[in-house]
Amino acid sequence: MSTTRFLTGITTTGTPHLGNFVGSIRPSVEASRRAGVQSFYFLADYHALIKCEDPVRIQRSTLEIAASWLAAGLDPAHVVFYRQSDIPEIPELNWLLSCVTGKGLLNRAHAYKASQDKNAEAGREADDGVTAGLFMYPVLMGADILMFKAHKVPVGRDQVQHIEMARDMASSFNHLYGEHFVLPEAAIDEHVALLPGLDGRKMSKSYNNTIPLFTPREQLRKLIMGLLTDSKAPGEPKDTEGSALFQIYQAFATEAETEALRQQYAAGIAWGDAKQILFERVDQLIAPMRERYEALMADPGQIEDILLAGAARARALATPFTQELRTAVGLRSLRTQAAGAPSAAKGGKAALPVFKQYREADGQFYFKLVAADGRMLLQSTGFGAPKEAGQAIGRLQKEPDALAALADRLAPVEGVTPDDVARALDALRAAADA
């Protein structure tokens, strides 16, 4: 069974709340237990610097978020769980991607455009208060994703643009330097619950209407009792539609429990009683995790050890891959023959041909095989998806008869014979076997 890599990042600027648990933590922990999945979870503390200038808040949030995920059942032995700033290869990749990413692409980023719109409304200059970090945010996110060759990135619809940008960056790099990056895909769960907050709006720290995930039991009761409801008296039928209380309960209860509360709404349950039912149901689920959370928060050194162990696992992948990328772009030891030269240095290995995958203006995906001296040996026709082009490349690299089997997907190159192409592919297979 092939393994699919999932990657999720959590920005370390706030305290996890019930909405985070329902929308991200719980489904991600459950997904990490599926067969055939390799999961990467990271604390995005570099990203936090764009939004937060309080170092104490960033450190505290890192601790709270790590403890929350672990308390919710994330198994650091089964997933790669790390802190972004512990992986120095990520900012290096950020720079490599910056050198192949057009400014025009970044101009279209939602966060940047939102800042400009806000400035326009306030009568300020378009880039007032916009840092280079905010502008380059999509590139750093691209580095996070592409470093670990993630196939799927769970995101909400408002984040899909970042995955599309990461794909563009990967395609640009692959086009210039050969096929190194996997093109990621957004994994959108249409059924993820978005919880309302204390005031009925979406639960968000920006609205200051959250219910912290592991707040003490009595504080949890107080917050739930303060949920906004309408003025209907006990005995009056109540609507479940638009009821923040009912929506939160539905996210924590079984279908049978939800139906029972629905009937009580229709029968005119008092709001105080409904809030008590919600409180007991949420606390029933959260209490065991809260105990684990409090133990972890009391022992920060344990969390630090877990994150450093995760970073070691992450770097075992990132370090050799970064060296591969450095070699690809020409950041090489001067003791080795420069790739692209027509012959190898004495006693060295011959430079190999390389596949380059790219996207054209027609929206189709193509690849070509380029010899070590820069001559084009093979050109594909267009593919509808990058995965299809990648699969064709994989076959050519591994299967001796693939050249004939894929003849209808390959366009002739003037001055190049089939034997030229066959010899180049044989050289690639021999190098792979070696």
XYZ file of C-alpha atoms in Angstrom:
434
model
C 0.000 0.000 0.000
C 1.378 3.415 -0.954
C 1.641 6.022 1.797
C -0.065 9.407 1.524
C 1.546 12.274 3.400
C -0.726 14.763 5.168
C 0.658 17.996 6.642
C -1.018 20.425 9.048
C 0.386 23.603 10.624
C -0.914 25.463 13.678
C 0.089 29.115 14.172
C 1.256 29.766 17.734
C -0.559 32.993 18.553
C -3.527 31.920 20.672
C -5.040 29.499 23.156
C -6.919 26.544 21.590
C -10.695 26.751 21.976
C -13.661 24.442 21.390
C -13.892 25.572 17.754
C -10.265 24.546 17.159
C -10.945 21.161 18.735
C -14.006 20.417 16.595
C -12.696 21.934 13.367
C -9.055 20.847 13.419
C -7.683 18.936 16.399
C -10.227 16.121 16.662
C -10.508 15.323 12.912
C -6.724 15.577 12.459
C -5.984 13.209 15.342
C -8.530 10.738 13.967
C -7.048 11.030 10.463
C -3.524 10.372 11.758
C -4.623 6.892 12.853
C -5.717 5.766 9.393
C -3.734 3.095 7.587
C -1.598 4.238 4.672
C -1.214 7.776 6.055
C 1.940 9.515 7.255
C 1.055 12.691 9.143
C 3.167 15.792 9.768
C 1.971 18.297 12.408
C 3.995 21.408 13.137
C 3.792 24.450 15.370
C 4.125 27.386 12.991
C 6.058 29.775 15.219
C 7.802 31.524 12.297
C 4.352 32.356 10.932
C 3.373 33.659 14.366
C 5.997 36.422 14.093
C 3.979 37.953 11.246
C 0.922 38.397 13.473
C 2.279 38.750 17.006
C 5.059 40.921 18.433
C 4.748 39.560 21.986
C 7.493 36.943 22.558
C 5.933 35.769 25.826
C 2.603 35.158 24.062
C 4.293 33.149 21.290
C 6.166 30.947 23.757
C 3.071 30.422 25.899
C 0.919 29.637 22.852
C 3.488 27.107 21.627
C 3.263 25.324 24.975
C -0.557 25.448 25.094
C -1.039 24.221 21.537
C 1.469 21.381 21.883
C -0.114 20.283 25.160
C -3.612 20.473 23.619
C -2.772 18.249 20.662
C -1.002 15.709 22.831
C -3.830 15.685 25.375
C -6.337 15.164 22.556
C -4.587 11.940 21.587
C -1.921 12.865 19.048
C 0.721 10.130 19.246
C 4.212 11.592 18.661
C 5.524 8.083 18.024
C 3.090 7.615 15.157
C 3.273 11.083 13.556
C 6.012 13.654 12.922
C 5.244 16.417 15.448
C 7.698 19.318 15.436
C 8.238 23.039 15.879
C 8.813 24.944 12.654
C 11.749 26.955 14.012
C 13.620 23.741 14.871
C 13.995 22.962 11.150
C 16.635 25.350 9.696
C 16.145 23.813 6.262
C 12.712 25.464 6.025
C 13.942 29.097 5.887
C 16.618 27.970 3.411
C 13.937 26.467 1.188
C 11.931 29.653 1.684
C 14.776 31.534 -0.021
C 15.152 29.017 -2.861
C 11.433 29.302 -3.576
C 11.583 33.097 -3.339
C 13.984 33.039 -6.270
C 11.514 31.245 -8.548
C 8.278 32.928 -7.365
C 6.956 35.936 -9.259
C 5.985 39.061 -7.337
C 2.778 39.135 -9.358
C 1.738 35.834 -7.805
C 2.273 37.208 -4.295
C 0.393 40.399 -5.168
C -2.735 38.249 -5.464
C -2.455 36.664 -2.003
C -5.649 37.125 0.006
C -3.928 38.317 3.199
C -1.901 40.947 1.319
C -4.912 42.185 -0.645
C -6.980 42.350 2.547
C -4.321 44.586 4.135
C -4.325 46.839 1.105
C -8.133 47.040 1.106
C -8.111 47.918 4.802
C -5.598 50.693 4.152
C -7.667 52.005 1.240
C -10.779 52.197 3.441
C -8.802 54.125 6.061
C -7.279 56.505 3.485
C -3.729 55.245 4.063
C -1.043 54.278 1.563
C -1.666 50.826 0.076
C 1.322 49.169 1.773
C 1.152 51.005 5.079
C 2.044 48.570 7.851
C 2.643 45.689 5.408
C 5.860 43.884 6.330
C 7.962 41.785 3.974
C 7.007 38.860 6.212
C 3.312 39.352 5.521
C 3.936 39.753 1.795
C 6.135 36.631 1.656
C 3.845 34.566 3.907
C 2.708 32.273 1.046
C 6.326 31.409 0.206
C 7.083 30.306 3.767
C 3.902 28.263 3.757
C 4.998 26.746 0.451
C 8.337 25.811 2.026
C 6.542 24.125 4.934
C 4.510 21.990 2.544
C 7.074 21.226 -0.152
C 9.917 20.371 2.231
C 8.179 17.164 3.278
C 6.638 16.326 -0.098
C 3.125 16.469 1.337
C 0.459 15.003 -0.919
C -2.527 16.409 0.977
C -2.928 19.542 3.088
C -6.195 19.781 5.074
C -7.452 23.367 4.769
C -10.613 25.407 4.783
C -11.816 26.929 1.537
C -10.256 30.281 2.478
C -6.820 28.628 2.521
C -6.995 26.817 -0.827
C -5.153 29.676 -2.536
C -2.019 28.936 -0.490
C -1.966 25.347 -1.742
C -2.388 26.537 -5.315
C 0.524 28.934 -4.812
C 2.683 26.137 -3.399
C 1.910 24.118 -6.514
C 2.938 27.052 -8.723
C 6.225 27.403 -6.821
C 6.930 23.677 -7.103
C 6.151 23.696 -10.828
C 8.430 26.690 -11.434
C 11.304 25.052 -9.561
C 10.769 21.682 -11.269
C 10.687 23.389 -14.652
C 14.048 25.052 -14.044
C 15.922 22.373 -12.122
C 14.239 19.029 -12.716
C 11.536 17.144 -10.885
C 12.206 17.493 -7.155
C 8.946 18.582 -5.567
C 5.636 16.791 -5.189
C 2.714 19.010 -6.201
C 0.410 19.105 -3.142
C -3.372 19.024 -3.169
C -5.825 20.740 -0.829
C -7.908 18.343 1.270
C -11.179 20.119 2.037
C -13.550 18.497 4.517
C -17.000 19.858 3.745
C -18.356 18.372 6.977
C -16.028 20.080 9.465
C -18.119 21.969 12.007
C -17.640 25.721 12.443
C -18.705 26.480 15.997
C -20.439 29.714 16.953
C -18.934 31.641 19.840
C -20.405 33.246 22.934
C -22.051 36.006 20.888
C -23.355 33.800 18.079
C -20.662 34.747 15.562
C -17.994 32.266 14.464
C -15.869 31.274 17.473
C -12.618 33.166 16.969
C -9.994 34.828 19.115
C -10.266 37.868 16.825
C -13.852 38.308 18.109
C -12.853 37.505 21.704
C -15.847 35.163 21.891
C -14.115 31.838 22.459
C -14.502 29.058 25.011
C -10.953 27.842 25.798
C -10.654 24.115 25.220
C -9.199 23.192 28.593
C -10.571 25.931 30.804
C -11.306 24.649 34.368
C -14.679 22.947 34.876
C -16.343 25.815 36.756
C -15.073 28.400 34.283
C -16.427 26.221 31.458
C -19.821 26.189 33.173
C -19.754 29.973 33.577
C -18.883 30.557 29.906
C -21.561 28.178 28.631
C -24.160 29.741 30.899
C -23.279 33.082 29.267
C -24.095 31.879 25.717
C -26.335 34.264 23.812
C -29.938 32.972 23.468
C -33.274 34.508 22.546
C -35.934 35.703 24.993
C -38.335 32.766 24.704
C -39.632 31.689 28.113
C -39.743 28.146 29.542
C -42.553 26.212 27.878
C -42.299 28.094 24.593
C -41.047 25.972 21.660
C -37.535 26.982 20.619
C -35.827 26.897 17.223
C -32.733 24.771 16.713
C -32.011 26.688 13.504
C -29.604 29.490 14.321
C -29.192 28.374 17.947
C -25.505 28.618 18.911
C -26.176 26.427 21.935
C -27.685 23.654 19.783
C -24.887 23.841 17.197
C -22.203 23.422 19.843
C -24.085 20.521 21.429
C -24.447 18.821 18.049
C -20.660 18.929 17.576
C -20.058 17.044 20.834
C -23.061 14.717 21.074
C -24.172 11.540 19.324
C -26.992 11.608 16.791
C -29.365 10.117 19.348
C -28.426 12.730 21.956
C -28.825 15.510 19.408
C -32.283 14.277 18.437
C -33.295 14.115 22.100
C -32.307 17.751 22.632
C -34.119 18.719 19.421
C -37.317 17.268 20.880
C -36.731 19.122 24.147
C -36.384 22.357 22.165
C -39.751 21.675 20.570
C -41.245 20.959 24.011
C -40.065 24.332 25.334
C -37.029 23.463 27.470
C -35.793 26.360 29.609
C -32.571 27.940 28.376
C -30.878 27.355 31.723
C -31.632 23.627 31.519
C -30.438 23.448 27.908
C -27.175 25.141 28.860
C -26.687 22.685 31.736
C -27.151 19.769 29.320
C -24.590 21.303 26.973
C -22.129 21.893 29.790
C -22.360 18.308 31.076
C -21.918 16.846 27.580
C -18.888 18.977 26.718
C -17.259 18.415 30.090
C -17.847 14.670 29.848
C -15.704 14.566 26.713
C -13.130 17.175 27.716
C -12.504 16.220 31.377
C -10.154 13.240 30.730
C -8.182 15.276 28.211
C -8.089 18.250 30.584
C -6.347 16.125 33.204
C -3.683 15.111 30.686
C -3.366 18.714 29.487
C -2.784 20.052 33.005
C -0.108 17.410 33.617
C 1.686 18.389 30.410
C 1.451 22.108 31.164
C 3.059 21.432 34.535
C 6.003 19.723 32.828
C 7.144 21.901 29.882
C 10.389 19.953 29.653
C 8.458 16.868 28.590
C 6.851 18.781 25.727
C 10.215 20.241 24.726
C 11.705 16.730 24.544
C 8.785 15.530 22.393
C 9.164 18.450 19.985
C 12.933 18.023 19.698
C 12.500 14.307 19.015
C 9.966 15.204 16.318
C 12.370 17.761 14.868
C 15.083 15.086 14.637
C 12.703 12.880 12.648
C 11.725 15.793 10.422
C 15.334 16.801 9.790
C 16.226 13.228 8.850
C 14.065 13.941 5.797
C 14.746 17.659 5.380
C 18.557 17.640 5.520
C 19.259 15.254 2.621
C 16.449 16.772 0.563
C 17.883 20.255 1.065
C 21.267 18.989 -0.081
C 19.568 17.598 -3.184
C 18.007 21.008 -3.853
C 21.282 22.842 -3.223
C 22.980 20.606 -5.764
C 20.159 21.145 -8.240
C 20.506 24.942 -8.186
C 24.307 24.904 -8.297
C 25.232 25.412 -4.617
C 27.846 22.657 -4.792
C 31.300 21.784 -3.663
C 33.948 22.989 -6.097
C 35.600 19.567 -5.849
C 32.806 18.091 -7.988
C 32.213 18.488 -11.719
C 29.481 21.045 -12.460
C 26.330 19.345 -13.723
C 25.526 20.416 -17.255
C 29.172 20.187 -18.402
C 29.583 17.925 -21.420
C 32.033 15.590 -19.669
C 32.841 14.465 -16.157
C 35.949 15.384 -14.220
C 38.689 12.782 -14.187
C 37.713 9.955 -11.897
C 34.230 11.462 -11.346
C 30.770 10.389 -12.405
C 29.195 11.487 -15.646
C 26.470 14.084 -15.308
C 23.036 12.614 -15.886
C 20.109 13.782 -17.971
C 17.195 15.218 -16.025
C 13.408 15.397 -16.342
C 11.784 18.825 -16.006
C 8.053 19.112 -15.376
C 6.176 22.369 -15.908
C 2.837 23.983 -16.694
C 2.148 26.014 -19.822
C -0.255 28.915 -20.390
C -2.835 26.488 -21.830
C -3.243 25.010 -18.356
C -1.769 21.649 -19.435
C 1.167 19.954 -17.701
C 4.239 18.917 -19.690
C 7.650 17.421 -19.143
C 10.866 17.211 -21.081
C 14.073 15.194 -20.791
C 17.206 17.337 -20.961
C 20.708 15.936 -21.517
C 23.632 16.861 -19.283
C 24.879 19.230 -21.990
C 21.533 21.040 -22.119
C 20.128 19.442 -25.286
C 16.447 18.534 -25.182
C 16.007 14.816 -25.844
C 12.326 14.249 -25.229
C 9.183 16.403 -25.117
C 5.772 15.290 -23.865
C 2.352 16.312 -25.076
C 0.018 17.980 -22.560
C -1.476 16.218 -19.531
C -4.601 17.359 -17.718
C -3.100 16.931 -14.235
C 0.447 17.118 -12.833
C 0.020 13.679 -11.296
C -0.492 12.165 -14.763
C 2.687 13.799 -16.064
C 4.572 12.622 -12.975
C 3.345 9.058 -13.444
C 4.543 9.077 -17.042
C 7.973 10.292 -15.918
C 8.048 7.564 -13.276
C 7.346 4.897 -15.877
C 10.057 6.197 -18.199
C 12.556 6.167 -15.339
C 11.705 2.634 -14.210
C 10.255 0.579 -17.086
C 12.471 -0.319 -20.095
C 9.456 -0.664 -22.402
C 7.792 2.603 -21.307
C 9.179 4.578 -24.246
C 7.171 2.481 -26.695
C 4.124 2.281 -24.434
C 3.960 6.074 -24.103
C 4.753 6.855 -27.738
C 1.422 8.642 -28.264
C 2.186 11.033 -25.376
C 5.659 12.029 -26.661
C 6.423 14.573 -29.369
C 9.489 14.124 -31.613
C 12.485 16.404 -31.115
C 14.365 17.434 -34.229
C 17.824 15.914 -34.477
C 17.242 13.379 -31.687
C 16.984 9.667 -32.486
C 15.109 7.051 -30.456
C 18.485 5.525 -29.591
C 19.597 8.853 -28.064
C 16.562 8.851 -25.801
C 16.909 5.162 -24.940
C 20.550 5.631 -23.909
C 19.622 8.570 -21.673
C 16.855 6.591 -19.984
C 19.154 3.591 -19.550
C 21.676 5.883 -17.833
C 19.003 7.129 -15.433
C 17.870 3.588 -14.593
C 21.443 2.438 -14.079
C 22.120 5.364 -11.725
C 18.927 4.600 -9.802
C 19.899 0.919 -9.477
C 23.371 1.921 -8.297
